[in-house]
CSV table of C-alpha atoms in Angstrom, one decimal:
chain,number,residue,atom,x,y,z
T,1,THR,CA,120.5,133.0,72.1
T,2,GLN,CA,119.7,131.0,75.2
T,3,LYS,CA,118.6,133.1,78.2
T,4,PHE,CA,118.6,132.2,81.8
T,5,VAL,CA,115.1,131.8,83.2
T,6,ARG,CA,114.7,132.6,86.8
T,7,GLY,CA,112.9,129.7,88.6
T,8,ARG,CA,109.9,130.3,90.8
T,9,PRO,CA,110.5,130.4,94.6
T,10,LEU,CA,109.7,127.3,96.5
T,11,SER,CA,107.3,127.5,99.4
T,12,ILE,CA,108.1,126.0,102.8
T,13,GLU,CA,105.5,123.3,102.2
T,14,GLU,CA,107.1,122.3,98.9
T,15,CYS,CA,110.6,122.2,100.4
T,16,ASN,CA,109.4,119.9,103.2
T,17,ALA,CA,107.6,117.7,100.7
T,18,ILE,CA,110.8,117.4,98.6
T,19,TYR,CA,112.7,116.4,101.7
T,20,GLU,CA,110.1,113.9,102.9
T,21,GLU,CA,109.2,112.3,99.5
T,22,ASN,CA,112.5,112.3,97.5
T,23,TRP,CA,115.1,110.0,99.0
T,24,LEU,CA,117.9,111.6,97.2
T,25,ALA,CA,117.0,115.2,98.3
T,26,GLY,CA,116.6,113.9,101.9
T,27,THR,CA,120.1,112.2,101.7
T,28,ILE,CA,121.7,115.5,100.5
T,29,VAL,CA,120.4,117.5,103.5
T,30,ASP,CA,121.0,114.7,106.1
T,31,THR,CA,124.5,114.3,104.9
T,32,MET,CA,125.4,118.0,105.1
T,33,ALA,CA,123.7,118.4,108.5
T,34,GLU,CA,125.4,115.3,109.9
T,35,ASP,CA,128.9,116.3,108.6
T,36,LEU,CA,128.5,119.8,110.1
T,37,THR,CA,127.6,118.6,113.6
T,38,GLN,CA,128.4,114.9,114.0
T,39,ALA,CA,132.1,115.3,115.1
T,40,GLY,CA,131.2,118.0,117.6
T,41,TRP,CA,133.3,120.8,119.0
T,42,ARG,CA,135.3,121.6,122.2
T,43,PHE,CA,135.5,124.7,124.4
T,44,VAL,CA,139.2,125.3,124.8
T,45,CYS,CA,140.6,127.5,127.6
T,46,LYS,CA,144.2,126.5,128.2
T,47,ALA,CA,144.5,128.7,131.3
T,48,ASN,CA,141.6,127.1,133.1
T,49,PRO,CA,141.0,123.3,132.5
T,50,ASP,CA,138.3,123.3,135.2
T,51,LEU,CA,136.3,125.8,133.2
T,52,GLU,CA,136.8,123.7,130.0
T,53,ARG,CA,135.1,120.7,131.8
T,54,ALA,CA,132.3,122.9,133.2
T,55,ILE,CA,131.4,124.4,129.8
T,56,GLN,CA,131.6,120.9,128.1
T,57,ASN,CA,129.2,119.5,130.7
T,58,ALA,CA,126.9,122.4,130.1
T,59,TYR,CA,126.9,121.6,126.3
T,60,LEU,CA,126.0,118.0,127.2
T,61,ASN,CA,123.2,119.0,129.6
T,62,LEU,CA,121.7,121.3,127.0
T,63,SER,CA,122.0,118.6,124.2
T,64,LEU,CA,123.7,121.4,122.2
T,65,LYS,CA,124.9,119.1,119.4
T,66,ALA,CA,121.5,117.5,118.8
T,67,ASN,CA,119.7,120.9,118.9
T,68,VAL,CA,122.2,122.5,116.5
T,69,TYR,CA,121.8,119.5,114.1
T,70,GLU,CA,118.1,120.0,114.0
T,71,ALA,CA,118.4,123.7,113.4
T,72,VAL,CA,120.9,123.2,110.7
T,73,ARG,CA,118.7,120.5,109.0
T,74,VAL,CA,115.7,122.8,109.1
T,75,SER,CA,117.9,125.7,107.8
T,76,LEU,CA,119.0,123.7,104.8
T,77,ILE,CA,115.4,122.7,104.0
T,78,GLU,CA,113.5,125.9,104.7
T,79,GLY,CA,116.3,128.6,104.5
T,80,ASP,CA,116.3,129.5,108.2
T,81,GLY,CA,116.6,127.5,111.4
T,82,TYR,CA,116.3,128.8,114.9
T,83,ILE,CA,117.0,127.8,118.5
T,84,GLY,CA,115.2,129.5,121.4
T,85,ILE,CA,117.4,130.0,124.5
T,86,GLY,CA,115.7,129.5,127.8
T,87,LEU,CA,117.6,132.2,129.7
T,88,ARG,CA,117.2,132.4,133.5
T,89,GLU,CA,117.4,136.0,134.8
T,90,THR,CA,117.1,137.7,138.2
T,91,ARG,CA,113.9,139.3,136.9
T,92,GLN,CA,110.9,138.1,135.0
T,93,PRO,CA,112.2,137.8,131.4
T,94,ILE,CA,111.0,140.5,128.9
T,95,LEU,CA,111.2,138.8,125.6
T,96,SER,CA,111.4,142.0,123.5
T,97,GLU,CA,114.4,143.2,125.4
T,98,PRO,CA,118.0,141.9,125.9
T,99,PRO,CA,118.5,139.7,129.0
T,100,ILE,CA,119.7,141.3,132.2
T,101,LYS,CA,121.8,139.5,134.8
T,102,ILE,CA,121.8,136.0,133.4
T,103,THR,CA,121.9,133.3,136.1
T,104,GLY,CA,121.6,130.2,133.9
T,105,ILE,CA,120.2,128.5,130.8
T,106,ASP,CA,117.4,126.1,131.4
T,107,TYR,CA,116.8,124.7,127.8
T,108,LEU,CA,117.4,125.0,124.1
T,109,HIS,CA,114.4,124.6,121.8
T,110,PRO,CA,114.9,124.4,118.0
T,111,PHE,CA,111.9,125.6,116.0
T,112,ARG,CA,110.9,126.1,112.3
T,113,ARG,CA,110.6,129.1,110.1
T,114,SER,CA,106.8,128.6,109.9
T,115,LEU,CA,106.6,130.0,113.5
T,116,VAL,CA,108.4,133.2,112.5
T,117,THR,CA,106.2,135.8,110.8
T,118,LYS,CA,108.7,138.6,110.5
T,119,GLN,CA,112.4,139.3,111.0
T,120,GLU,CA,113.9,142.8,111.6
T,121,ARG,CA,117.4,143.9,110.9
T,122,GLU,CA,119.2,146.8,112.6
T,123,THR,CA,119.0,149.6,110.0
T,124,ASN,CA,120.8,152.4,112.0
T,125,PRO,CA,124.4,152.6,110.7
T,126,LEU,CA,125.5,154.2,113.9
T,127,GLU,CA,124.5,151.2,116.0
T,128,LYS,CA,127.0,148.5,116.9
T,129,GLY,CA,124.8,145.7,115.4
T,130,TYR,CA,124.2,147.5,112.1
T,131,GLY,CA,123.0,145.0,109.5
T,132,GLY,CA,122.4,142.2,112.0
T,133,TRP,CA,119.2,140.8,113.3
T,134,LYS,CA,117.3,143.0,115.8
T,135,MET,CA,113.9,141.4,116.4
T,136,TYR,CA,111.9,138.3,115.6
T,137,HIS,CA,108.1,138.1,115.6
T,138,ILE,CA,107.3,134.5,116.7
T,139,VAL,CA,104.0,132.7,117.1
T,140,THR,CA,104.3,131.3,120.7
T,141,GLY,CA,100.8,130.1,121.2
T,142,ASN,CA,98.2,128.2,119.3
T,143,ALA,CA,97.5,128.7,115.6
T,144,GLY,CA,95.9,132.1,115.0
T,145,SER,CA,97.4,133.8,118.1
T,146,GLU,CA,99.2,137.1,117.7
T,147,PRO,CA,103.0,136.9,117.1
T,148,VAL,CA,105.2,138.0,120.0
T,149,PRO,CA,108.3,140.2,119.4
T,150,VAL,CA,111.4,138.4,120.7
T,151,HIS,CA,114.8,140.2,120.9
T,152,ALA,CA,117.5,138.7,118.7
T,153,SER,CA,119.8,138.1,121.7
T,154,ARG,CA,117.4,135.3,122.8
T,155,ILE,CA,117.6,133.4,119.6
T,156,LEU,CA,120.3,131.4,117.8
T,157,HIS,CA,119.8,131.9,114.1
T,158,PHE,CA,121.3,129.6,111.4
T,159,ARG,CA,121.3,130.4,107.7
T,160,PHE,CA,123.5,129.0,104.9
T,161,PHE,CA,122.1,130.7,101.8
T,162,ASP,CA,121.0,134.4,101.7
T,163,SER,CA,118.4,135.8,99.4
T,164,ALA,CA,119.0,139.2,97.7
T,165,ALA,CA,115.3,139.8,97.3
T,166,THR,CA,114.0,139.2,100.9
T,167,ASP,CA,115.1,138.9,104.5
T,168,TRP,CA,114.4,135.2,104.4
T,169,GLY,CA,117.0,132.6,103.7
T,170,ASN,CA,117.1,130.4,100.6
T,171,SER,CA,116.5,126.6,100.8
T,172,LEU,CA,119.2,124.4,99.5
T,173,TYR,CA,116.6,122.9,97.2
T,174,ARG,CA,116.2,126.2,95.4
T,175,ARG,CA,119.6,125.7,93.9
T,176,LEU,CA,119.3,122.0,93.4
T,177,TYR,CA,115.7,121.8,92.2
T,178,GLU,CA,116.5,121.2,88.5
T,179,VAL,CA,119.3,118.7,89.3
T,180,ILE,CA,117.0,116.7,91.7
T,181,GLN,CA,114.3,116.7,89.0
T,182,VAL,CA,116.7,115.4,86.4
T,183,ALA,CA,118.0,112.7,88.8
T,184,ASP,CA,114.4,111.7,89.7
T,185,ASN,CA,113.4,111.5,86.0
T,186,ALA,CA,116.5,109.4,85.2
T,187,LEU,CA,115.5,107.0,88.0
T,188,TRP,CA,112.0,106.8,86.7
T,189,SER,CA,113.3,106.2,83.1
T,190,VAL,CA,115.5,103.4,84.3
T,191,GLY,CA,112.6,101.9,86.1
T,192,GLN,CA,110.6,101.9,82.9
T,193,ILE,CA,113.3,100.1,81.0
T,194,VAL,CA,113.5,97.4,83.7
T,195,TYR,CA,109.7,97.3,83.7
T,196,GLN,CA,109.6,96.5,79.9
T,197,MET,CA,112.1,93.8,80.4
T,198,VAL,CA,109.4,91.7,82.2
T,199,PHE,CA,106.4,93.2,80.3
T,200,LYS,CA,104.5,90.5,78.3
T,201,VAL,CA,102.1,91.0,75.4
T,202,LEU,CA,99.4,88.3,74.9
T,203,LYS,CA,98.2,88.2,71.2
T,204,VAL,CA,95.2,86.3,70.1
T,205,ASP,CA,92.7,86.8,67.2
T,206,PHE,CA,89.0,87.3,68.2
T,207,GLU,CA,87.8,84.0,66.7
T,208,THR,CA,90.2,82.0,68.8
T,209,PHE,CA,89.3,84.1,71.8
T,210,GLN,CA,85.6,83.3,71.3
T,211,GLN,CA,86.5,79.6,70.8
T,212,ILE,CA,88.4,79.5,74.1
T,213,ALA,CA,85.5,81.2,75.9
T,214,ALA,CA,83.0,78.7,74.4
T,215,GLU,CA,85.1,75.8,75.5
T,216,LYS,CA,85.1,77.1,79.1
T,217,ASN,CA,81.4,77.7,78.8
T,218,ILE,CA,81.8,81.4,79.6
T,219,THR,CA,81.3,84.7,77.7
T,220,PRO,CA,84.3,86.5,76.1
T,221,VAL,CA,84.0,89.3,78.7
T,222,GLN,CA,84.2,86.7,81.6
T,223,LEU,CA,87.2,85.2,80.0
T,224,MET,CA,89.0,88.6,79.8
T,225,GLU,CA,88.2,89.2,83.4
T,226,ARG,CA,89.5,85.8,84.4
T,227,TRP,CA,92.8,86.4,82.5
T,228,ALA,CA,93.1,89.8,84.1
T,229,HIS,CA,92.8,88.2,87.5
T,230,ASP,CA,95.2,85.4,86.8
T,231,LEU,CA,97.9,87.6,85.2
T,232,ASN,CA,99.2,90.9,86.5
T,233,SER,CA,99.9,94.5,85.5
T,234,LEU,CA,102.9,93.4,83.6
T,235,THR,CA,100.7,91.9,80.9
T,236,MET,CA,98.8,93.5,78.0
T,237,PHE,CA,96.1,92.0,75.9
T,238,VAL,CA,96.1,92.5,72.1
T,239,ILE,CA,92.9,91.0,70.6
T,240,ASP,CA,92.6,91.1,66.9
T,241,LYS,CA,89.3,91.4,65.1
T,242,GLY,CA,90.2,88.4,63.0
T,243,GLU,CA,90.5,90.4,59.7
T,244,LYS,CA,92.8,88.8,57.2
T,245,GLU,CA,94.7,92.1,56.4
T,246,ILE,CA,95.8,92.4,60.1
T,247,PRO,CA,96.6,88.8,61.3
T,248,ALA,CA,97.3,88.5,65.0
T,249,ASP,CA,100.8,87.4,64.6
T,250,GLU,CA,101.7,90.7,62.9
T,251,LEU,CA,100.4,92.9,65.7
T,252,GLN,CA,103.4,94.4,67.4
T,253,PHE,CA,103.9,96.3,70.6
T,254,PRO,CA,106.8,98.7,70.1
T,255,ALA,CA,109.5,98.7,72.8
T,256,LEU,CA,109.9,102.2,74.4
T,257,GLY,CA,113.1,101.5,76.3
T,258,GLY,CA,116.6,102.2,75.2
T,259,SER,CA,119.7,100.1,75.3
T,260,LEU,CA,120.7,98.7,78.7
T,261,ALA,CA,124.3,99.6,77.9
T,262,ALA,CA,123.5,103.3,78.3
T,263,ILE,CA,122.2,103.0,81.9
T,264,PRO,CA,125.7,103.0,83.6
T,265,ALA,CA,126.8,106.0,81.6
T,266,ALA,CA,123.6,107.9,82.4
T,267,ARG,CA,123.9,107.0,86.0
T,268,ASP,CA,127.5,108.2,86.2
T,269,PHE,CA,126.6,111.5,84.5
T,270,ILE,CA,123.7,112.2,86.9
T,271,LEU,CA,125.9,111.4,89.9
T,272,MET,CA,128.7,113.6,88.6
T,273,VAL,CA,126.3,116.6,88.1
T,274,LEU,CA,124.7,116.0,91.4
T,275,SER,CA,128.1,115.8,93.1
T,276,ALA,CA,129.2,119.0,91.4
T,277,ALA,CA,126.0,120.9,92.4
T,278,THR,CA,126.1,119.8,96.0
T,279,ARG,CA,129.9,119.7,96.3
T,280,ILE,CA,129.6,116.4,98.1
T,281,PRO,CA,131.8,113.6,96.8
T,282,GLN,CA,130.0,110.7,95.2
T,283,SER,CA,131.6,108.3,97.7
T,284,ARG,CA,130.0,110.3,100.6
T,285,LEU,CA,126.7,111.0,98.9
T,286,VAL,CA,125.7,107.6,97.6
T,287,GLY,CA,128.5,105.3,98.8
T,288,ASN,CA,130.0,105.0,95.3
T,289,GLU,CA,133.7,104.5,95.5
T,290,GLN,CA,135.5,106.6,92.9
T,291,GLY,CA,138.5,105.2,91.1
T,292,LYS,CA,141.7,104.9,93.1
T,293,LEU,CA,141.8,105.3,96.9
T,294,SER,CA,144.0,108.4,96.5
T,295,GLY,CA,141.5,110.1,94.3
T,296,ALA,CA,138.6,109.4,96.8
T,297,GLU,CA,140.7,110.6,99.7
T,298,TRP,CA,141.5,113.8,97.9
T,299,ASP,CA,137.8,114.4,97.2
T,300,ALA,CA,137.0,113.7,100.9
T,301,GLN,CA,139.7,116.1,102.1
T,302,SER,CA,138.4,118.9,99.8
T,303,TYR,CA,134.8,118.3,100.9
T,304,TYR,CA,135.7,118.3,104.6
T,305,ALA,CA,137.7,121.5,104.2
T,306,ARG,CA,134.6,123.1,102.9
T,307,ILE,CA,132.5,121.7,105.8
T,308,ARG,CA,135.1,123.1,108.2
T,309,ALA,CA,134.8,126.6,106.6
T,310,LEU,CA,131.0,126.4,107.0
T,311,GLN,CA,131.4,125.4,110.6
T,312,GLU,CA,133.6,128.3,111.3
T,313,SER,CA,131.5,130.9,109.5
T,314,LYS,CA,128.0,129.7,110.2
T,315,LEU,CA,128.1,127.6,113.4
T,316,GLN,CA,130.9,129.1,115.5
T,317,PRO,CA,129.3,132.6,116.0
T,318,GLN,CA,126.2,131.0,117.4
T,319,ILE,CA,128.0,128.6,119.6
T,320,GLU,CA,130.2,131.5,120.9
T,321,LYS,CA,127.1,133.5,121.6
T,322,LEU,CA,125.7,130.7,123.8
T,323,THR,CA,129.1,130.1,125.4
T,324,ASP,CA,129.2,133.8,126.5
T,325,TYR,CA,125.9,133.4,128.2
T,326,LEU,CA,127.1,130.3,130.0
T,327,LEU,CA,130.2,132.2,131.2
T,328,ILE,CA,128.0,135.1,132.4
T,329,ALA,CA,125.8,132.7,134.3
T,330,MET,CA,129.0,131.4,136.1
T,331,GLY,CA,129.8,135.0,137.2
T,332,LEU,CA,132.6,135.5,134.6
T,333,ASP,CA,133.2,138.2,132.1
T,334,PRO,CA,133.5,136.7,128.6
T,335,ALA,CA,135.7,139.6,127.5
T,336,GLU,CA,138.3,138.6,130.1
T,337,ILE,CA,138.3,134.9,129.3
T,338,GLU,CA,140.6,133.8,126.5
T,339,TYR,CA,138.9,130.9,124.9
T,340,SER,CA,138.2,129.3,121.5
T,341,ILE,CA,135.8,126.9,120.0
T,342,GLU,CA,137.6,124.1,118.2
T,343,PHE,CA,135.8,121.7,115.9
T,344,GLU,CA,136.8,118.1,116.0
T,345,PRO,CA,138.6,116.6,113.0
T,346,LEU,CA,136.2,115.6,110.2
T,347,TYR,CA,138.6,113.5,108.2
T,348,VAL,CA,140.9,110.8,109.4
T,349,GLU,CA,143.4,109.3,107.0
T,350,SER,CA,143.5,105.6,106.5
T,351,ALA,CA,146.1,103.5,108.2
T,352,ALA,CA,147.9,102.9,104.9
T,353,THR,CA,148.0,106.6,104.1
T,354,GLN,CA,149.3,107.4,107.6
T,355,ALA,CA,152.0,104.8,107.3
T,356,ALA,CA,153.1,106.0,103.9
T,357,THR,CA,153.3,109.6,105.2
T,358,ALA,CA,155.3,108.5,108.2
T,359,LYS,CA,157.7,106.5,106.1
T,360,THR,CA,158.3,109.4,103.7
T,361,GLN,CA,158.9,111.8,106.6
T,362,ALA,CA,161.4,109.4,108.2
T,363,GLU,CA,163.3,109.1,104.9
T,364,ILE,CA,163.5,112.9,104.6
T,365,ASP,CA,164.7,113.2,108.3
T,366,ALA,CA,167.4,110.6,107.6
T,367,ILE,CA,168.7,112.6,104.7
T,368,TYR,CA,168.8,115.8,106.7
T,369,ILE,CA,170.7,114.1,109.5
T,370,ASP,CA,173.1,112.3,107.1
T,371,ARG,CA,174.0,115.6,105.4
T,372,GLN,CA,174.2,117.4,108.8
T,373,VAL,CA,171.3,119.8,108.0
T,374,ARG,CA,169.7,118.9,111.3
T,375,THR,CA,170.7,117.0,114.4
T,376,PRO,CA,169.0,113.9,115.7
T,377,ASP,CA,167.9,115.9,118.8
T,378,GLU,CA,166.2,118.5,116.6
T,379,VAL,CA,164.3,115.8,114.7
T,380,ARG,CA,163.3,114.1,117.9
T,381,GLN,CA,162.0,117.3,119.4
T,382,GLU,CA,160.0,118.2,116.3
T,383,ARG,CA,158.5,114.8,115.6
T,384,PHE,CA,157.9,113.4,119.0
T,385,GLY,CA,158.0,116.5,121.3
T,386,GLN,CA,160.9,115.0,123.3
T,387,SER,CA,163.7,117.1,124.8
T,388,GLU,CA,167.3,116.6,124.0
T,389,LEU,CA,168.9,113.4,125.0
T,390,LEU,CA,171.3,115.0,127.5
T,391,GLY,CA,168.4,116.9,129.0
T,392,GLU,CA,166.6,113.7,129.6
T,393,LEU,CA,169.6,112.2,131.3
T,394,SER,CA,169.8,115.0,133.8
T,395,GLY,CA,167.2,115.4,136.4
T,396,PRO,CA,166.6,115.3,140.2
T,397,GLY,CA,169.2,113.3,142.0
T,398,THR,CA,171.6,113.3,139.1
T,399,PRO,CA,175.1,114.0,140.5
T,400,GLU,CA,176.8,117.1,139.2
T,401,TRP,CA,180.1,116.6,137.4
T,402,PRO,CA,183.0,118.7,138.6
T,403,GLU,CA,184.1,121.5,136.4
T,404,GLU,CA,187.1,120.6,134.2
T,405,GLU,CA,190.3,121.9,135.7
T,406,THR,CA,192.6,123.9,133.5
T,407,LEU,CA,196.1,122.7,133.6
T,408,SER,CA,198.6,125.5,134.2
């Protein structure tokens, strides 16, 4: 029976080489990192619009979205991505301790896993942060300098794939390594088929070859060198010895390529496997439109729903951590501020889909009104947020109607 063979771990250098040298591997990471951060997010505090604007401006001043994108991209490649928080305190910061009396945030600096030599978790089950990160040992100076312990409260840590064997995260490429290899081999194979379509074989017997060289008053070696210079790498020489049992016209160069008709099927299979492994629709990954519009939109909705889940589980805790520091720097207690981090919509339906949905909803509302299930005012309030018609007619300056007198 077939047994599962555990693949070898990929080093950080190998992961970065895959990202830099394989266009498909780079596209996968860039697509996920862009979709996780490109739309952005908002600080929402309905009770205090001025605070909303202040926090949003702080996000912009710190280039939060760009820094989170870089940390996410590095995390997908290397397994872990980090952002150092430049906290301003009333005292000289002690990196190995939590911050005290934060007065501001000066900068955000994303950095790579190669600068982190060790990560420590809280192992005391009686501590509040049990199981979470406690300390990072970071090389802050030149190469060869001793690592500096930095408290976890001063770092934003991004990770998408955990490893059961170590405290380090797993690269996305660890899961996709075989699929990327297959796709790369398929691309190389198609290239070889196309290569052979223009490959030429020059056949000549040795006697004729000598005769041509003599006519040009050069040696056979010089003639071969001249032909090699005049032609290109898509040409191969087959020179026969001139023996009768193997005439030159019977020398054959076997074609190694397959049928061209198989290329589209092989391409579709590779893209299907790659899309299934990454859970990114083909239309988003390589710009390949799938079938009908409705099918492509359904794939996009499912994909963006997954991205939204990753945003809420992986990005939101780190953004809230930074936001709490901003609130403290403003002299506010985060525990007393009711706020939320809302991510902007990732998927917008096409105009045709929106029109079709609105038409269907209008037909349903008309049926409800016709059968007296709902009133027009109820439908108006639900669909457009407008108050009842009579309520709109009454307002400041509207004369009051006298009460109806009861006839005795």
